[in-house]
Amino acid sequence: MQRKLSKPVVYCIFCLLLIQLQVFAQTGGIPTGTDTSCSNGISFYQKVFGGNKDDYGFYLAPTLDSGYVVGGRTLSYGNGGYDGLLMKVNKKGTVSWSKAFGGSGFDYFQAVIRTSDNGFLGIGQTKSYGNTAGDAWLVKTDASGNLQWSKKYGDGNVNGDIGFDVVEISEGGYVFCGTHRYTAGLAEGFVVRTDNSGNVIWSRQYGNGGSDQLWGITEDGGSVVVAGFYQNGSNYDSYVMKLDKLNGNIQWMRGYDGENRSTQFYRIRKNGSGFQVLGLVMDGFNTVNQQNFVWNLQADGTVQNVRKMVIPGTQNLDFGWYPRADGGFITVNGEYTSNSDLYISNVNPDGSLAWSKKFVRPGQQFINNVMPLLEGGYAAVGYNNTPGGSPLDSNEVYVVRFDSLGNAGNCSGINTTDVTVLAASNSTPTPDVVSLGNVTINNPVISAGSVSFIPISNTLCYYCHENINVVVPPDSLCSNGISFYQKVFGGNKDDYGF
């Protein structure tokens, strides 16, 4: 019996969501409509948070709801002196919760990460519990900022210890880096591995007898890779070390020098098959003629290229930077003056500028960190001091939210040609840094104070980019869509597909 073939029917369905998202990303010039709560849109803003004393934001940990947690320090709230600050801000820029951790001494967080259980881990230094010179400090919270554990790390030396950066590793637990004996001429690089509860597995120090510090860390397979700098005559040179996660043994080490000037590596992240590093280059040991350099390294530490960010003025003291997998990066630069502006730039892998925006505000702005958000775009955090501003005339946590093109509606910066990216000369000296053995950690468990508070906030500008209904024209050929169908194929006898 001959089977009669049915006529194929093809349905073409357009991906409305994709089209809407593409329009969403193009924020310039679209007016805000009736969605005053921005419940269906994306919020862009510049905001400050704080109290009547100094408050600083140093780092951002993006959250699953496209908000973020700020890590830093507060003098306005807490238990006296500076306390470590963790503040959850939702995607609309509203504070969900804010906590001050610490005691009567000087306590603060240099960085914060979101952990695999959706909690948070702050790293920094405490001077409230034991050693008044300071101990490296980890504070673990749940997703709501409630304290789960707090531990300090140091051997009680008179110069103190400090933690600068931390990574959660794939085996579970954490590895952090910082400085042991935190004083000029004696400082040594410091790396500690802990379990999930902060208990020490190993702790090591590295140095050359001068001033050595380790500021950045990232995971790479069975290893961690750390970046920092060491004293080399009248300048600092930088170095990157790959360490075995099992015991902290050195697997390889490379040295770096930019323009035969003092070179200090501050952050390192995995970047495709290699690494990208943020460093500062300056004249001598001070911040004279300081500039941001971004280094792309191969997997073995070999230099691929070095990008030098040049802005008006002589001292660029902003640390804002986010590496992209293709070798490009987002960077924030600003001159160190009492009335500084921000330059936010997107640099292509070949070193050309994709775009650069100048954000002009009265007073001093300083950005410490940039992170991408799950909703799209970026958030940058630092501090702002606007004379006569609100909160009172003091340093406040400052957050800028912008899209992937540097736009933010009426909060956008202006296009600028003030920023130049140059290929920087560099050399690779051989570091004389060695492993100096273990560091004995004394009494790590502490009961840190925790105070909940609601900071004063002030919106400097706000823009809601609304979700726009897109009218899709008919596409009878489905040339711009995705086809879904049921079809049969065959001839005048039986045919089967198995």
PDB file of N, CA, C and O in Angstrom, residues 268-304:
ATOM      1  N   ILE A 268      45.484  39.367  40.470  1.00  0.00           N
ATOM      2  CA  ILE A 268      45.711  38.433  39.374  1.00  0.00           C
ATOM      3  C   ILE A 268      44.468  37.568  39.220  1.00  0.00           C
ATOM      4  O   ILE A 268      43.847  37.170  40.215  1.00  0.00           O
ATOM      5  N   ARG A 269      44.079  37.311  37.964  1.00  0.00           N
ATOM      6  CA  ARG A 269      42.927  36.468  37.688  1.00  0.00           C
ATOM      7  C   ARG A 269      43.226  35.596  36.476  1.00  0.00           C
ATOM      8  O   ARG A 269      43.995  35.976  35.594  1.00  0.00           O
ATOM      9  N   LYS A 270      42.593  34.427  36.427  1.00  0.00           N
ATOM     10  CA  LYS A 270      42.661  33.579  35.237  1.00  0.00           C
ATOM     11  C   LYS A 270      42.061  34.335  34.058  1.00  0.00           C
ATOM     12  O   LYS A 270      41.081  35.059  34.189  1.00  0.00           O
ATOM     13  N   ASN A 271      42.681  34.128  32.893  1.00  0.00           N
ATOM     14  CA  ASN A 271      42.280  34.893  31.720  1.00  0.00           C
ATOM     15  C   ASN A 271      42.458  34.011  30.503  1.00  0.00           C
ATOM     16  O   ASN A 271      43.544  33.956  29.922  1.00  0.00           O
ATOM     17  N   GLY A 272      41.406  33.281  30.093  1.00  0.00           N
ATOM     18  CA  GLY A 272      41.566  32.331  29.014  1.00  0.00           C
ATOM     19  C   GLY A 272      42.537  31.232  29.441  1.00  0.00           C
ATOM     20  O   GLY A 272      42.362  30.583  30.459  1.00  0.00           O
ATOM     21  N   SER A 273      43.598  31.058  28.679  1.00  0.00           N
ATOM     22  CA  SER A 273      44.590  30.032  28.999  1.00  0.00           C
ATOM     23  C   SER A 273      45.724  30.567  29.861  1.00  0.00           C
ATOM     24  O   SER A 273      46.627  29.814  30.236  1.00  0.00           O
ATOM     25  N   GLY A 274      45.700  31.850  30.189  1.00  0.00           N
ATOM     26  CA  GLY A 274      46.768  32.433  30.987  1.00  0.00           C
ATOM     27  C   GLY A 274      46.217  33.243  32.140  1.00  0.00           C
ATOM     28  O   GLY A 274      45.239  32.864  32.788  1.00  0.00           O
ATOM     29  N   PHE A 275      46.851  34.400  32.396  1.00  0.00           N
ATOM     30  CA  PHE A 275      46.489  35.238  33.526  1.00  0.00           C
ATOM     31  C   PHE A 275      46.510  36.704  33.096  1.00  0.00           C
ATOM     32  O   PHE A 275      47.233  37.089  32.172  1.00  0.00           O
ATOM     33  N   GLN A 276      45.713  37.505  33.796  1.00  0.00           N
ATOM     34  CA  GLN A 276      45.808  38.951  33.649  1.00  0.00           C
ATOM     35  C   GLN A 276      46.075  39.549  35.025  1.00  0.00           C
ATOM     36  O   GLN A 276      45.502  39.094  36.031  1.00  0.00           O
ATOM     37  N   VAL A 277      46.944  40.553  35.071  1.00  0.00           N
ATOM     38  CA  VAL A 277      47.397  41.130  36.334  1.00  0.00           C
ATOM     39  C   VAL A 277      47.219  42.641  36.287  1.00  0.00           C
ATOM     40  O   VAL A 277      47.564  43.285  35.287  1.00  0.00           O
ATOM     41  N   LEU A 278      46.699  43.207  37.373  1.00  0.00           N
ATOM     42  CA  LEU A 278      46.676  44.659  37.547  1.00  0.00           C
ATOM     43  C   LEU A 278      47.877  45.057  38.375  1.00  0.00           C
ATOM     44  O   LEU A 278      48.116  44.505  39.457  1.00  0.00           O
ATOM     45  N   GLY A 279      48.656  46.017  37.872  1.00  0.00           N
ATOM     46  CA  GLY A 279      49.810  46.505  38.604  1.00  0.00           C
ATOM     47  C   GLY A 279      49.886  48.019  38.570  1.00  0.00           C
ATOM     48  O   GLY A 279      49.272  48.678  37.727  1.00  0.00           O
ATOM     49  N   LEU A 280      50.626  48.572  39.508  1.00  0.00           N
ATOM     50  CA  LEU A 280      50.913  49.998  39.547  1.00  0.00           C
ATOM     51  C   LEU A 280      52.401  50.200  39.301  1.00  0.00           C
ATOM     52  O   LEU A 280      53.237  49.432  39.793  1.00  0.00           O
ATOM     53  N   VAL A 281      52.721  51.214  38.518  1.00  0.00           N
ATOM     54  CA  VAL A 281      54.120  51.550  38.243  1.00  0.00           C
ATOM     55  C   VAL A 281      54.332  52.996  38.650  1.00  0.00           C
ATOM     56  O   VAL A 281      53.508  53.868  38.335  1.00  0.00           O
ATOM     57  N   MET A 282      55.428  53.265  39.360  1.00  0.00           N
ATOM     58  CA  MET A 282      55.673  54.596  39.920  1.00  0.00           C
ATOM     59  C   MET A 282      57.176  54.843  40.013  1.00  0.00           C
ATOM     60  O   MET A 282      57.991  53.940  39.776  1.00  0.00           O
ATOM     61  N   ASP A 283      57.533  56.064  40.374  1.00  0.00           N
ATOM     62  CA  ASP A 283      58.940  56.427  40.553  1.00  0.00           C
ATOM     63  C   ASP A 283      59.326  56.191  42.004  1.00  0.00           C
ATOM     64  O   ASP A 283      58.774  56.823  42.917  1.00  0.00           O
ATOM     65  N   GLY A 284      60.267  55.300  42.264  1.00  0.00           N
ATOM     66  CA  GLY A 284      60.713  55.029  43.620  1.00  0.00           C
ATOM     67  C   GLY A 284      59.679  54.260  44.422  1.00  0.00           C
ATOM     68  O   GLY A 284      58.817  53.565  43.875  1.00  0.00           O
ATOM     69  N   PHE A 285      59.758  54.403  45.758  1.00  0.00           N
ATOM     70  CA  PHE A 285      58.871  53.650  46.634  1.00  0.00           C
ATOM     71  C   PHE A 285      57.566  54.382  46.933  1.00  0.00           C
ATOM     72  O   PHE A 285      56.684  53.834  47.587  1.00  0.00           O
ATOM     73  N   ASN A 286      57.435  55.627  46.508  1.00  0.00           N
ATOM     74  CA  ASN A 286      56.241  56.401  46.780  1.00  0.00           C
ATOM     75  C   ASN A 286      55.307  56.377  45.563  1.00  0.00           C
ATOM     76  O   ASN A 286      55.541  55.653  44.601  1.00  0.00           O
ATOM     77  N   THR A 287      54.267  57.212  45.571  1.00  0.00           N
ATOM     78  CA  THR A 287      53.277  57.182  44.505  1.00  0.00           C
ATOM     79  C   THR A 287      53.540  58.250  43.447  1.00  0.00           C
ATOM     80  O   THR A 287      52.624  58.648  42.725  1.00  0.00           O
ATOM     81  N   VAL A 288      54.776  58.710  43.323  1.00  0.00           N
ATOM     82  CA  VAL A 288      55.097  59.754  42.351  1.00  0.00           C
ATOM     83  C   VAL A 288      54.936  59.220  40.929  1.00  0.00           C
ATOM     84  O   VAL A 288      55.435  58.142  40.596  1.00  0.00           O
ATOM     85  N   ASN A 289      54.193  59.957  40.097  1.00  0.00           N
ATOM     86  CA  ASN A 289      53.957  59.572  38.695  1.00  0.00           C
ATOM     87  C   ASN A 289      53.366  58.168  38.576  1.00  0.00           C
ATOM     88  O   ASN A 289      53.694  57.415  37.662  1.00  0.00           O
ATOM     89  N   GLN A 290      52.467  57.820  39.473  1.00  0.00           N
ATOM     90  CA  GLN A 290      51.889  56.478  39.485  1.00  0.00           C
ATOM     91  C   GLN A 290      50.909  56.296  38.331  1.00  0.00           C
ATOM     92  O   GLN A 290      50.095  57.161  38.041  1.00  0.00           O
ATOM     93  N   GLN A 291      50.979  55.117  37.696  1.00  0.00           N
ATOM     94  CA  GLN A 291      50.092  54.782  36.580  1.00  0.00           C
ATOM     95  C   GLN A 291      49.681  53.318  36.678  1.00  0.00           C
ATOM     96  O   GLN A 291      50.403  52.494  37.248  1.00  0.00           O
ATOM     97  N   ASN A 292      48.503  53.015  36.108  1.00  0.00           N
ATOM     98  CA  ASN A 292      48.015  51.633  36.072  1.00  0.00           C
ATOM     99  C   ASN A 292      48.574  50.915  34.848  1.00  0.00           C
ATOM    100  O   ASN A 292      48.496  51.427  33.730  1.00  0.00           O
ATOM    101  N   PHE A 293      49.124  49.724  35.065  1.00  0.00           N
ATOM    102  CA  PHE A 293      49.571  48.834  33.998  1.00  0.00           C
ATOM    103  C   PHE A 293      48.759  47.542  34.093  1.00  0.00           C
ATOM    104  O   PHE A 293      48.528  47.031  35.185  1.00  0.00           O
ATOM    105  N   VAL A 294      48.343  47.000  32.962  1.00  0.00           N
ATOM    106  CA  VAL A 294      47.660  45.707  32.926  1.00  0.00           C
ATOM    107  C   VAL A 294      48.512  44.748  32.099  1.00  0.00           C
ATOM    108  O   VAL A 294      48.856  45.041  30.950  1.00  0.00           O
ATOM    109  N   TRP A 295      48.853  43.617  32.703  1.00  0.00           N
ATOM    110  CA  TRP A 295      49.755  42.640  32.105  1.00  0.00           C
ATOM    111  C   TRP A 295      48.970  41.396  31.712  1.00  0.00           C
ATOM    112  O   TRP A 295      48.238  40.826  32.533  1.00  0.00           O
ATOM    113  N   ASN A 296      49.117  40.952  30.477  1.00  0.00           N
ATOM    114  CA  ASN A 296      48.595  39.653  30.042  1.00  0.00           C
ATOM    115  C   ASN A 296      49.751  38.658  30.011  1.00  0.00           C
ATOM    116  O   ASN A 296      50.777  38.904  29.352  1.00  0.00           O
ATOM    117  N   LEU A 297      49.576  37.555  30.733  1.00  0.00           N
ATOM    118  CA  LEU A 297      50.618  36.541  30.857  1.00  0.00           C
ATOM    119  C   LEU A 297      50.138  35.214  30.307  1.00  0.00           C
ATOM    120  O   LEU A 297      48.957  34.878  30.405  1.00  0.00           O
ATOM    121  N   GLN A 298      51.051  34.451  29.740  1.00  0.00           N
ATOM    122  CA  GLN A 298      50.739  33.096  29.337  1.00  0.00           C
ATOM    123  C   GLN A 298      50.674  32.190  30.568  1.00  0.00           C
ATOM    124  O   GLN A 298      50.981  32.607  31.689  1.00  0.00           O
ATOM    125  N   ALA A 299      50.289  30.932  30.363  1.00  0.00           N
ATOM    126  CA  ALA A 299      50.080  30.013  31.483  1.00  0.00           C
ATOM    127  C   ALA A 299      51.350  29.767  32.291  1.00  0.00           C
ATOM    128  O   ALA A 299      51.277  29.431  33.477  1.00  0.00           O
ATOM    129  N   ASP A 300      52.539  29.950  31.667  1.00  0.00           N
ATOM    130  CA  ASP A 300      53.794  29.749  32.391  1.00  0.00           C
ATOM    131  C   ASP A 300      54.360  31.059  32.927  1.00  0.00           C
ATOM    132  O   ASP A 300      55.497  31.098  33.399  1.00  0.00           O
ATOM    133  N   GLY A 301      53.578  32.144  32.858  1.00  0.00           N
ATOM    134  CA  GLY A 301      54.033  33.436  33.362  1.00  0.00           C
ATOM    135  C   GLY A 301      54.747  34.301  32.347  1.00  0.00           C
ATOM    136  O   GLY A 301      55.108  35.443  32.663  1.00  0.00           O
ATOM    137  N   THR A 302      54.971  33.799  31.132  1.00  0.00           N
ATOM    138  CA  THR A 302      55.631  34.591  30.090  1.00  0.00           C
ATOM    139  C   THR A 302      54.755  35.772  29.688  1.00  0.00           C
ATOM    140  O   THR A 302      53.531  35.632  29.552  1.00  0.00           O
ATOM    141  N   VAL A 303      55.375  36.936  29.484  1.00  0.00           N
ATOM    142  CA  VAL A 303      54.617  38.145  29.150  1.00  0.00           C
ATOM    143  C   VAL A 303      54.100  38.070  27.716  1.00  0.00           C
ATOM    144  O   VAL A 303      54.848  37.802  26.777  1.00  0.00           O
ATOM    145  N   GLN A 304      52.801  38.314  27.541  1.00  0.00           N
ATOM    146  CA  GLN A 304      52.202  38.462  26.215  1.00  0.00           C
ATOM    147  C   GLN A 304      52.202  39.924  25.780  1.00  0.00           C
ATOM    148  O   GLN A 304      52.614  40.259  24.683  1.00  0.00           O
TER     149      GLN A 304
END
